[in-house]
Amino acid sequence: MHSKVLIEDIEREPDKILHYEFDEFMEEFGCNIKADLEFESLGDYIEVYGDAQGKIKLTCDRCLTEFNYDLDIDIEETYAKHSLQEEYGTELELSGGEFVTDLNGEKEIDVYDLLYQSVILALPNKKVCGINCNEGMFVSDENMKIHDERMDVFKNIKIERQEN
């Protein structure tokens, strides 16, 4: 199964909306990602919307164990069919939350790349296996101390305060 959608296929649809189902193993995440997408031609732009799901293995930032993360994301992307630089020059002002991917005259949209980027952006910044990580023990600074002999010199520093 290829993971590209031709723009001409979208244009051929009676309502200019192409339904696309994606179900492929993505090596980068080590799992299958399933997506149900709609590609809609809107003149100079193509809107892509839908959702994607998968179960990704992540490593907990606290205890370093692997855990399954249920991914369920909404996909919303806008593509410009023609180069935006030709139309707008080097600068283009977009309103809040509006992003447009420039196809630079390409005749197809890479669905694999779209989903890869969407998954990366949807992953949590702090990956924690659960609310009871570390068997219910809170990770404290005391538990995280690692003795480094090079730092011993700082243990006996006396700081004198000067009063104005």
Tab-separated table of N, CA and C in Angstrom:
chain	number	residue	atom	x	y	z
A	1	MET	N	0.845	-1.194	0.000
A	1	MET	CA	0.000	0.000	0.000
A	1	MET	C	0.884	1.249	0.000
A	2	HIS	N	0.668	2.127	-0.967
A	2	HIS	CA	1.442	3.366	-0.976
A	2	HIS	C	0.759	4.387	-0.078
A	3	SER	N	1.515	5.357	0.375
A	3	SER	CA	0.947	6.322	1.316
A	3	SER	C	0.998	7.740	0.767
A	4	LYS	N	0.649	7.858	-0.503
A	4	LYS	CA	0.590	9.181	-1.129
A	4	LYS	C	-0.778	9.357	-1.772
A	5	VAL	N	-1.261	10.575	-1.726
A	5	VAL	CA	-2.544	10.909	-2.347
A	5	VAL	C	-2.262	11.898	-3.470
A	6	LEU	N	-2.705	11.544	-4.664
A	6	LEU	CA	-2.531	12.432	-5.817
A	6	LEU	C	-3.582	13.540	-5.784
A	7	ILE	N	-3.154	14.750	-6.043
A	7	ILE	CA	-4.073	15.891	-6.053
A	7	ILE	C	-5.135	15.704	-7.132
A	8	GLU	N	-4.762	15.131	-8.275
A	8	GLU	CA	-5.733	14.935	-9.354
A	8	GLU	C	-6.837	13.953	-8.942
A	9	ASP	N	-6.519	12.998	-8.054
A	9	ASP	CA	-7.550	12.076	-7.560
A	9	ASP	C	-8.572	12.811	-6.689
A	10	ILE	N	-8.109	13.780	-5.928
A	10	ILE	CA	-9.028	14.585	-5.099
A	10	ILE	C	-9.921	15.423	-6.009
A	11	GLU	N	-9.327	16.024	-7.025
A	11	GLU	CA	-10.062	16.885	-7.960
A	11	GLU	C	-11.116	16.104	-8.737
A	12	ARG	N	-10.884	14.807	-8.980
A	12	ARG	CA	-11.819	13.983	-9.755
A	12	ARG	C	-13.075	13.601	-8.987
A	13	GLU	N	-13.006	13.646	-7.655
A	13	GLU	CA	-14.173	13.279	-6.848
A	13	GLU	C	-15.303	14.275	-7.107
A	14	PRO	N	-16.554	13.798	-7.177
A	14	PRO	CA	-17.675	14.692	-7.479
A	14	PRO	C	-17.778	15.896	-6.532
A	15	ASP	N	-17.564	15.674	-5.248
A	15	ASP	CA	-17.632	16.788	-4.294
A	15	ASP	C	-16.239	17.283	-3.905
A	16	LYS	N	-15.217	16.801	-4.626
A	16	LYS	CA	-13.816	17.142	-4.401
A	16	LYS	C	-13.351	16.778	-2.992
A	17	ILE	N	-13.946	15.710	-2.443
A	17	ILE	CA	-13.537	15.175	-1.142
A	17	ILE	C	-13.166	13.706	-1.340
A	18	LEU	N	-11.927	13.364	-0.986
A	18	LEU	CA	-11.430	12.004	-1.125
A	18	LEU	C	-11.252	11.398	0.262
A	19	HIS	N	-11.880	10.250	0.460
A	19	HIS	CA	-11.729	9.524	1.723
A	19	HIS	C	-10.513	8.610	1.607
A	20	TYR	N	-9.666	8.584	2.657
A	20	TYR	CA	-8.440	7.779	2.617
A	20	TYR	C	-8.248	7.098	3.966
A	21	GLU	N	-8.043	5.784	3.929
A	21	GLU	CA	-7.773	5.031	5.152
A	21	GLU	C	-6.313	4.600	5.141
A	22	PHE	N	-5.651	4.842	6.238
A	22	PHE	CA	-4.233	4.510	6.398
A	22	PHE	C	-4.123	3.495	7.522
A	23	ASP	N	-3.420	2.402	7.284
A	23	ASP	CA	-3.178	1.399	8.322
A	23	ASP	C	-1.836	0.756	7.992
A	24	GLU	N	-0.778	1.327	8.545
A	24	GLU	CA	0.566	0.855	8.228
A	24	GLU	C	1.421	0.807	9.479
A	25	PHE	N	2.391	-0.090	9.450
A	25	PHE	CA	3.400	-0.137	10.495
A	25	PHE	C	4.367	1.004	10.253
A	26	MET	N	4.574	1.830	11.278
A	26	MET	CA	5.513	2.938	11.172
A	26	MET	C	6.747	2.579	11.998
A	27	GLU	N	7.817	2.312	11.297
A	27	GLU	CA	9.068	1.854	11.910
A	27	GLU	C	9.535	2.791	13.021
A	28	GLU	N	9.391	4.089	12.824
A	28	GLU	CA	9.884	5.064	13.801
A	28	GLU	C	9.211	4.923	15.168
A	29	PHE	N	7.974	4.437	15.188
A	29	PHE	CA	7.227	4.315	16.432
A	29	PHE	C	7.067	2.863	16.868
A	30	GLY	N	7.453	1.936	16.013
A	30	GLY	CA	7.379	0.521	16.342
A	30	GLY	C	5.958	0.003	16.488
A	31	CYS	N	5.018	0.596	15.780
A	31	CYS	CA	3.623	0.150	15.887
A	31	CYS	C	2.848	0.515	14.630
A	32	ASN	N	1.641	-0.035	14.540
A	32	ASN	CA	0.724	0.332	13.467
A	32	ASN	C	0.018	1.632	13.830
A	33	ILE	N	-0.115	2.474	12.860
A	33	ILE	CA	-0.910	3.691	13.018
A	33	ILE	C	-2.075	3.560	12.045
A	34	LYS	N	-3.265	3.759	12.569
A	34	LYS	CA	-4.466	3.739	11.741
A	34	LYS	C	-5.025	5.147	11.675
A	35	ALA	N	-5.417	5.558	10.481
A	35	ALA	CA	-5.978	6.899	10.311
A	35	ALA	C	-7.128	6.851	9.320
A	36	ASP	N	-8.098	7.674	9.583
A	36	ASP	CA	-9.258	7.854	8.710
A	36	ASP	C	-9.246	9.324	8.318
A	37	LEU	N	-8.948	9.612	7.048
A	37	LEU	CA	-8.716	10.992	6.614
A	37	LEU	C	-9.632	11.391	5.469
A	38	GLU	N	-9.914	12.674	5.412
A	38	GLU	CA	-10.650	13.285	4.292
A	38	GLU	C	-9.757	14.360	3.684
A	39	PHE	N	-9.577	14.302	2.371
A	39	PHE	CA	-8.825	15.315	1.627
A	39	PHE	C	-9.838	16.120	0.820
A	40	GLU	N	-9.911	17.413	1.074
A	40	GLU	CA	-10.891	18.253	0.385
A	40	GLU	C	-10.189	19.366	-0.376
A	41	SER	N	-10.488	19.464	-1.670
A	41	SER	CA	-9.927	20.516	-2.504
A	41	SER	C	-10.764	21.780	-2.366
A	42	LEU	N	-10.080	22.878	-2.021
A	42	LEU	CA	-10.751	24.175	-1.850
A	42	LEU	C	-10.036	25.218	-2.700
A	43	GLY	N	-10.109	25.075	-3.993
A	43	GLY	CA	-9.440	26.033	-4.881
A	43	GLY	C	-7.935	25.856	-4.837
A	44	ASP	N	-7.238	26.855	-4.286
A	44	ASP	CA	-5.777	26.805	-4.221
A	44	ASP	C	-5.254	25.982	-3.047
A	45	TYR	N	-6.153	25.508	-2.205
A	45	TYR	CA	-5.740	24.790	-0.993
A	45	TYR	C	-6.391	23.415	-0.911
A	46	ILE	N	-5.757	22.549	-0.139
A	46	ILE	CA	-6.325	21.244	0.178
A	46	ILE	C	-6.358	21.133	1.693
A	47	GLU	N	-7.531	20.849	2.207
A	47	GLU	CA	-7.698	20.642	3.651
A	47	GLU	C	-7.689	19.141	3.910
A	48	VAL	N	-6.965	18.732	4.946
A	48	VAL	CA	-6.950	17.340	5.369
A	48	VAL	C	-7.440	17.310	6.811
A	49	TYR	N	-8.416	16.472	7.071
A	49	TYR	CA	-8.923	16.348	8.438
A	49	TYR	C	-9.314	14.909	8.693
A	50	GLY	N	-9.276	14.535	9.950
A	50	GLY	CA	-9.587	13.171	10.341
A	50	GLY	C	-8.978	12.864	11.686
A	51	ASP	N	-8.730	11.580	11.930
A	51	ASP	CA	-8.128	11.186	13.195
A	51	ASP	C	-7.202	9.996	12.985
A	52	ALA	N	-6.311	9.795	13.957
A	52	ALA	CA	-5.349	8.691	13.901
A	52	ALA	C	-5.226	8.076	15.285
A	53	GLN	N	-4.998	6.752	15.295
A	53	GLN	CA	-4.837	6.026	16.548
A	53	GLN	C	-3.665	5.059	16.435
A	54	GLY	N	-3.112	4.744	17.581
A	54	GLY	CA	-2.044	3.754	17.661
A	54	GLY	C	-1.659	3.541	19.104
A	55	LYS	N	-0.897	2.489	19.342
A	55	LYS	CA	-0.403	2.194	20.687
A	55	LYS	C	1.120	2.199	20.578
A	56	ILE	N	1.727	3.250	21.124
A	56	ILE	CA	3.165	3.466	20.986
A	56	ILE	C	3.869	3.092	22.286
A	57	LYS	N	5.032	2.463	22.159
A	57	LYS	CA	5.849	2.168	23.338
A	57	LYS	C	6.727	3.380	23.627
A	58	LEU	N	6.611	3.887	24.858
A	58	LEU	CA	7.442	5.002	25.304
A	58	LEU	C	8.247	4.558	26.516
A	59	THR	N	9.262	5.304	26.843
A	59	THR	CA	10.057	5.054	28.038
A	59	THR	C	9.744	6.148	29.054
A	60	CYS	N	9.403	5.718	30.265
A	60	CYS	CA	9.041	6.660	31.328
A	60	CYS	C	10.253	7.516	31.700
A	61	ASP	N	10.036	8.829	31.799
A	61	ASP	CA	11.101	9.755	32.171
A	61	ASP	C	11.501	9.611	33.638
A	62	ARG	N	10.639	9.034	34.467
A	62	ARG	CA	10.928	8.899	35.897
A	62	ARG	C	11.615	7.583	36.236
A	63	CYS	N	11.011	6.465	35.821
A	63	CYS	CA	11.525	5.155	36.244
A	63	CYS	C	12.207	4.381	35.115
A	64	LEU	N	12.190	4.922	33.910
A	64	LEU	CA	12.857	4.350	32.740
A	64	LEU	C	12.287	3.011	32.273
A	65	THR	N	11.068	2.667	32.695
A	65	THR	CA	10.442	1.451	32.186
A	65	THR	C	9.630	1.786	30.937
A	66	GLU	N	9.472	0.791	30.066
A	66	GLU	CA	8.653	0.985	28.868
A	66	GLU	C	7.188	0.850	29.231
A	67	PHE	N	6.353	1.635	28.574
A	67	PHE	CA	4.915	1.532	28.772
A	67	PHE	C	4.211	1.839	27.462
A	68	ASN	N	2.984	1.350	27.338
A	68	ASN	CA	2.185	1.606	26.142
A	68	ASN	C	1.448	2.927	26.303
A	69	TYR	N	1.508	3.749	25.266
A	69	TYR	CA	0.823	5.037	25.257
A	69	TYR	C	-0.245	4.983	24.173
A	70	ASP	N	-1.503	5.172	24.566
A	70	ASP	CA	-2.601	5.165	23.599
A	70	ASP	C	-2.666	6.514	22.906
A	71	LEU	N	-2.421	6.470	21.622
A	71	LEU	CA	-2.414	7.679	20.814
A	71	LEU	C	-3.771	7.824	20.139
A	72	ASP	N	-4.395	8.969	20.276
A	72	ASP	CA	-5.666	9.271	19.605
A	72	ASP	C	-5.638	10.754	19.292
A	73	ILE	N	-5.362	11.091	18.038
A	73	ILE	CA	-5.170	12.498	17.687
A	73	ILE	C	-6.087	12.924	16.554
A	74	ASP	N	-6.437	14.195	16.574
A	74	ASP	CA	-7.190	14.819	15.489
A	74	ASP	C	-6.193	15.376	14.487
A	75	ILE	N	-6.462	15.163	13.224
A	75	ILE	CA	-5.600	15.657	12.155
A	75	ILE	C	-6.310	16.826	11.478
A	76	GLU	N	-5.617	17.941	11.385
A	76	GLU	CA	-6.101	19.106	10.634
A	76	GLU	C	-4.890	19.752	9.987
A	77	GLU	N	-4.858	19.721	8.675
A	77	GLU	CA	-3.713	20.262	7.952
A	77	GLU	C	-4.204	20.950	6.687
A	78	THR	N	-3.546	22.025	6.319
A	78	THR	CA	-3.866	22.748	5.093
A	78	THR	C	-2.631	22.772	4.203
A	79	TYR	N	-2.833	22.439	2.948
A	79	TYR	CA	-1.750	22.449	1.963
A	79	TYR	C	-2.067	23.481	0.889
A	80	ALA	N	-1.051	24.221	0.474
A	80	ALA	CA	-1.187	25.141	-0.658
A	80	ALA	C	-0.728	24.390	-1.905
A	81	LYS	N	-1.587	24.356	-2.933
A	81	LYS	CA	-1.257	23.619	-4.159
A	81	LYS	C	-0.089	24.257	-4.908
A	82	HIS	N	-0.042	25.570	-4.895
A	82	HIS	CA	1.003	26.291	-5.617
A	82	HIS	C	1.933	26.938	-4.603
A	83	SER	N	3.109	27.263	-5.022
A	83	SER	CA	4.089	27.845	-4.122
A	83	SER	C	3.572	29.147	-3.519
A	84	LEU	N	3.611	29.244	-2.210
A	84	LEU	CA	3.179	30.463	-1.527
A	84	LEU	C	4.156	31.600	-1.777
A	85	GLN	N	5.419	31.295	-2.011
A	85	GLN	CA	6.391	32.351	-2.264
A	85	GLN	C	6.085	33.095	-3.555
A	86	GLU	N	5.608	32.369	-4.571
A	86	GLU	CA	5.263	33.026	-5.827
A	86	GLU	C	4.121	34.009	-5.613
A	87	GLU	N	3.138	33.593	-4.800
A	87	GLU	CA	1.948	34.409	-4.602
A	87	GLU	C	2.160	35.547	-3.619
A	88	TYR	N	2.916	35.276	-2.523
A	88	TYR	CA	3.024	36.250	-1.446
A	88	TYR	C	4.424	36.798	-1.231
A	89	GLY	N	5.403	36.378	-2.020
A	89	GLY	CA	6.769	36.815	-1.785
A	89	GLY	C	7.379	36.027	-0.640
A	90	THR	N	8.289	36.650	0.069
A	90	THR	CA	9.008	35.914	1.110
A	90	THR	C	8.266	35.895	2.441
A	91	GLU	N	7.306	36.793	2.650
A	91	GLU	CA	6.595	36.824	3.921
A	91	GLU	C	5.106	36.599	3.721
A	92	LEU	N	4.528	35.837	4.642
A	92	LEU	CA	3.098	35.571	4.620
A	92	LEU	C	2.616	35.591	6.056
A	93	GLU	N	1.672	36.468	6.349
A	93	GLU	CA	1.145	36.562	7.701
A	93	GLU	C	-0.055	35.631	7.837
A	94	LEU	N	-0.006	34.787	8.865
A	94	LEU	CA	-1.087	33.855	9.133
A	94	LEU	C	-1.756	34.235	10.435
A	95	SER	N	-3.054	34.024	10.514
A	95	SER	CA	-3.755	34.323	11.762
A	95	SER	C	-3.533	33.186	12.750
A	96	GLY	N	-3.937	33.397	14.000
A	96	GLY	CA	-3.677	32.467	15.093
A	96	GLY	C	-4.002	31.026	14.788
A	97	GLY	N	-3.053	30.143	15.034
A	97	GLY	CA	-3.259	28.715	14.874
A	97	GLY	C	-3.306	28.235	13.436
A	98	GLU	N	-3.077	29.107	12.492
A	98	GLU	CA	-3.199	28.754	11.076
A	98	GLU	C	-1.818	28.428	10.504
A	99	PHE	N	-1.668	27.204	10.000
A	99	PHE	CA	-0.424	26.780	9.380
A	99	PHE	C	-0.752	26.212	8.012
A	100	VAL	N	0.072	26.546	7.040
A	100	VAL	CA	-0.131	26.057	5.683
A	100	VAL	C	1.165	25.411	5.225
A	101	THR	N	1.062	24.182	4.747
A	101	THR	CA	2.217	23.486	4.197
A	101	THR	C	2.257	23.759	2.704
A	102	ASP	N	3.381	24.246	2.244
A	102	ASP	CA	3.558	24.605	0.842
A	102	ASP	C	3.973	23.360	0.055
A	103	LEU	N	3.166	22.946	-0.914
A	103	LEU	CA	3.496	21.783	-1.745
A	103	LEU	C	4.506	22.117	-2.830
A	104	ASN	N	4.780	23.392	-3.039
A	104	ASN	CA	5.749	23.836	-4.055
A	104	ASN	C	5.502	23.194	-5.413
A	105	GLY	N	4.243	23.071	-5.782
A	105	GLY	CA	3.912	22.515	-7.090
A	105	GLY	C	3.898	21.000	-7.155
A	106	GLU	N	4.163	20.311	-6.044
A	106	GLU	CA	4.102	18.841	-6.036
A	106	GLU	C	2.686	18.397	-6.397
A	107	LYS	N	2.582	17.228	-6.985
A	107	LYS	CA	1.292	16.710	-7.444
A	107	LYS	C	0.685	15.694	-6.489
A	108	GLU	N	1.338	15.488	-5.327
A	108	GLU	CA	0.847	14.504	-4.371
A	108	GLU	C	1.148	14.947	-2.944
A	109	ILE	N	0.388	14.370	-2.023
A	109	ILE	CA	0.589	14.629	-0.600
A	109	ILE	C	1.066	13.329	0.038
A	110	ASP	N	2.157	13.413	0.766
A	110	ASP	CA	2.737	12.249	1.433
A	110	ASP	C	2.001	12.026	2.756
A	111	VAL	N	1.119	11.037	2.789
A	111	VAL	CA	0.306	10.756	3.975
A	111	VAL	C	1.184	10.235	5.109
A	112	TYR	N	2.159	9.421	4.767
A	112	TYR	CA	3.073	8.879	5.784
A	112	TYR	C	3.752	10.028	6.531
A	113	ASP	N	4.266	10.998	5.791
A	113	ASP	CA	4.946	12.141	6.396
A	113	ASP	C	3.979	12.982	7.237
A	114	LEU	N	2.776	13.182	6.733
A	114	LEU	CA	1.749	13.929	7.480
A	114	LEU	C	1.481	13.262	8.824
A	115	LEU	N	1.313	11.948	8.826
A	115	LEU	CA	1.025	11.224	10.066
A	115	LEU	C	2.242	11.176	10.979
A	116	TYR	N	3.420	11.036	10.411
A	116	TYR	CA	4.636	11.036	11.218
A	116	TYR	C	4.742	12.347	12.000
A	117	GLN	N	4.578	13.455	11.311
A	117	GLN	CA	4.672	14.766	11.965
A	117	GLN	C	3.558	14.951	12.996
A	118	SER	N	2.361	14.503	12.678
A	118	SER	CA	1.235	14.636	13.604
A	118	SER	C	1.465	13.839	14.879
A	119	VAL	N	2.018	12.622	14.739
A	119	VAL	CA	2.293	11.789	15.914
A	119	VAL	C	3.380	12.435	16.770
A	120	ILE	N	4.448	12.887	16.156
A	120	ILE	CA	5.543	13.524	16.900
A	120	ILE	C	5.012	14.714	17.711
A	121	LEU	N	4.170	15.536	17.099
A	121	LEU	CA	3.631	16.708	17.797
A	121	LEU	C	2.647	16.335	18.901
A	122	ALA	N	2.033	15.161	18.803
A	122	ALA	CA	1.041	14.739	19.787
A	122	ALA	C	1.646	14.029	21.004
A	123	LEU	N	2.906	13.632	20.918
A	123	LEU	CA	3.521	12.935	22.038
A	123	LEU	C	3.686	13.888	23.220
A	124	PRO	N	3.501	13.391	24.435
A	124	PRO	CA	3.632	14.269	25.603
A	124	PRO	C	5.081	14.713	25.805
A	125	ASN	N	5.251	15.933	26.316
A	125	ASN	CA	6.596	16.428	26.608
A	125	ASN	C	7.229	15.620	27.734
A	126	LYS	N	6.450	15.336	28.749
A	126	LYS	CA	6.912	14.547	29.899
A	126	LYS	C	6.245	13.189	29.800
A	127	LYS	N	7.037	12.157	29.571
A	127	LYS	CA	6.497	10.807	29.411
A	127	LYS	C	6.540	10.100	30.756
A	128	VAL	N	5.377	9.840	31.343
A	128	VAL	CA	5.286	9.191	32.651
A	128	VAL	C	4.363	7.992	32.514
A	129	CYS	N	4.818	6.844	33.031
A	129	CYS	CA	4.079	5.590	32.847
A	129	CYS	C	2.742	5.573	33.577
A	130	GLY	N	2.580	6.358	34.610
A	130	GLY	CA	1.300	6.406	35.308
A	130	GLY	C	1.376	7.270	36.547
A	131	ILE	N	0.226	7.486	37.149
A	131	ILE	CA	0.156	8.356	38.319
A	131	ILE	C	0.924	7.769	39.508
A	132	ASN	N	1.036	6.446	39.549
A	132	ASN	CA	1.749	5.786	40.639
A	132	ASN	C	3.147	5.343	40.219
A	133	CYS	N	3.775	6.123	39.383
A	133	CYS	CA	5.119	5.792	38.918
A	133	CYS	C	6.048	5.603	40.116
A	134	ASN	N	7.005	4.698	39.987
A	134	ASN	CA	7.948	4.352	41.050
A	134	ASN	C	7.245	3.715	42.231
A	135	GLU	N	6.241	2.876	41.954
A	135	GLU	CA	5.494	2.124	42.952
A	135	GLU	C	4.915	3.025	44.032
A	136	GLY	N	4.430	4.199	43.649
A	136	GLY	CA	3.776	5.098	44.589
A	136	GLY	C	4.726	6.008	45.332
A	137	MET	N	6.036	5.779	45.190
A	137	MET	CA	7.004	6.646	45.868
A	137	MET	C	7.240	7.867	45.008
A	138	PHE	N	7.293	9.014	45.644
A	138	PHE	CA	7.606	10.231	44.915
A	138	PHE	C	9.108	10.285	44.705
A	139	VAL	N	9.493	10.699	43.547
A	139	VAL	CA	10.910	10.843	43.279
A	139	VAL	C	11.333	12.171	43.880
A	140	SER	N	12.205	12.114	44.880
A	140	SER	CA	12.651	13.345	45.530
A	140	SER	C	14.084	13.640	45.132
A	141	ASP	N	14.517	14.832	45.443
A	141	ASP	CA	15.896	15.201	45.161
A	141	ASP	C	16.856	14.290	45.920
A	142	GLU	N	16.474	13.873	47.133
A	142	GLU	CA	17.318	13.002	47.952
A	142	GLU	C	17.563	11.669	47.251
A	143	ASN	N	16.517	11.109	46.635
A	143	ASN	CA	16.657	9.835	45.932
A	143	ASN	C	17.481	9.974	44.656
A	144	MET	N	17.530	11.168	44.114
A	144	MET	CA	18.187	11.383	42.832
A	144	MET	C	19.643	11.821	42.975
A	145	LYS	N	20.131	12.011	44.225
A	145	LYS	CA	21.492	12.488	44.410
A	145	LYS	C	22.484	11.414	43.974
A	146	ILE	N	23.445	11.856	43.236
A	146	ILE	CA	24.532	10.990	42.802
A	146	ILE	C	25.805	11.628	43.334
A	147	HIS	N	26.604	10.841	44.028
A	147	HIS	CA	27.824	11.386	44.619
A	147	HIS	C	28.877	11.566	43.541
A	148	ASP	N	29.339	12.778	43.418
A	148	ASP	CA	30.396	13.107	42.476
A	148	ASP	C	31.513	13.739	43.289
A	149	GLU	N	32.625	13.038	43.422
A	149	GLU	CA	33.737	13.502	44.252
A	149	GLU	C	34.241	14.869	43.834
A	150	ARG	N	34.123	15.222	42.602
A	150	ARG	CA	34.591	16.533	42.139
A	150	ARG	C	33.822	17.666	42.792
A	151	MET	N	32.610	17.379	43.270
A	151	MET	CA	31.776	18.410	43.883
A	151	MET	C	32.010	18.543	45.387
A	152	ASP	N	32.813	17.647	45.984
A	152	ASP	CA	33.073	17.699	47.424
A	152	ASP	C	33.670	19.030	47.856
A	153	VAL	N	34.431	19.642	47.002
A	153	VAL	CA	35.063	20.916	47.325
A	153	VAL	C	34.024	21.991	47.700
A	154	PHE	N	32.806	21.876	47.183
A	154	PHE	CA	31.780	22.876	47.455
A	154	PHE	C	31.069	22.657	48.789
A	155	LYS	N	31.276	21.528	49.434
A	155	LYS	CA	30.590	21.230	50.687
A	155	LYS	C	31.043	22.145	51.824
A	156	ASN	N	32.277	22.576	51.793
A	156	ASN	CA	32.838	23.338	52.907
A	156	ASN	C	33.012	24.823	52.611
A	157	ILE	N	32.378	25.308	51.613
A	157	ILE	CA	32.477	26.731	51.277
A	157	ILE	C	31.666	27.533	52.286
A	158	LYS	N	32.291	28.592	52.826
A	158	LYS	CA	31.587	29.479	53.750
A	158	LYS	C	31.280	30.760	53.005
A	159	ILE	N	30.057	31.168	53.097
A	159	ILE	CA	29.633	32.380	52.425
A	159	ILE	C	29.388	33.452	53.482
A	160	GLU	N	30.087	34.549	53.349
A	160	GLU	CA	29.895	35.652	54.290
A	160	GLU	C	29.012	36.691	53.626
A	161	ARG	N	28.056	37.108	54.346
A	161	ARG	CA	27.140	38.138	53.810
A	161	ARG	C	27.607	39.510	54.258
A	162	GLN	N	27.580	40.389	53.311
A	162	GLN	CA	27.931	41.784	53.633
A	162	GLN	C	26.637	42.564	53.753
A	163	GLU	N	26.561	43.320	54.791
A	163	GLU	CA	25.376	44.146	54.971
A	163	GLU	C	25.688	45.559	54.547
A	164	ASN	N	24.775	46.207	53.893
A	164	ASN	CA	24.982	47.585	53.416
A	164	ASN	C	24.821	48.588	54.489
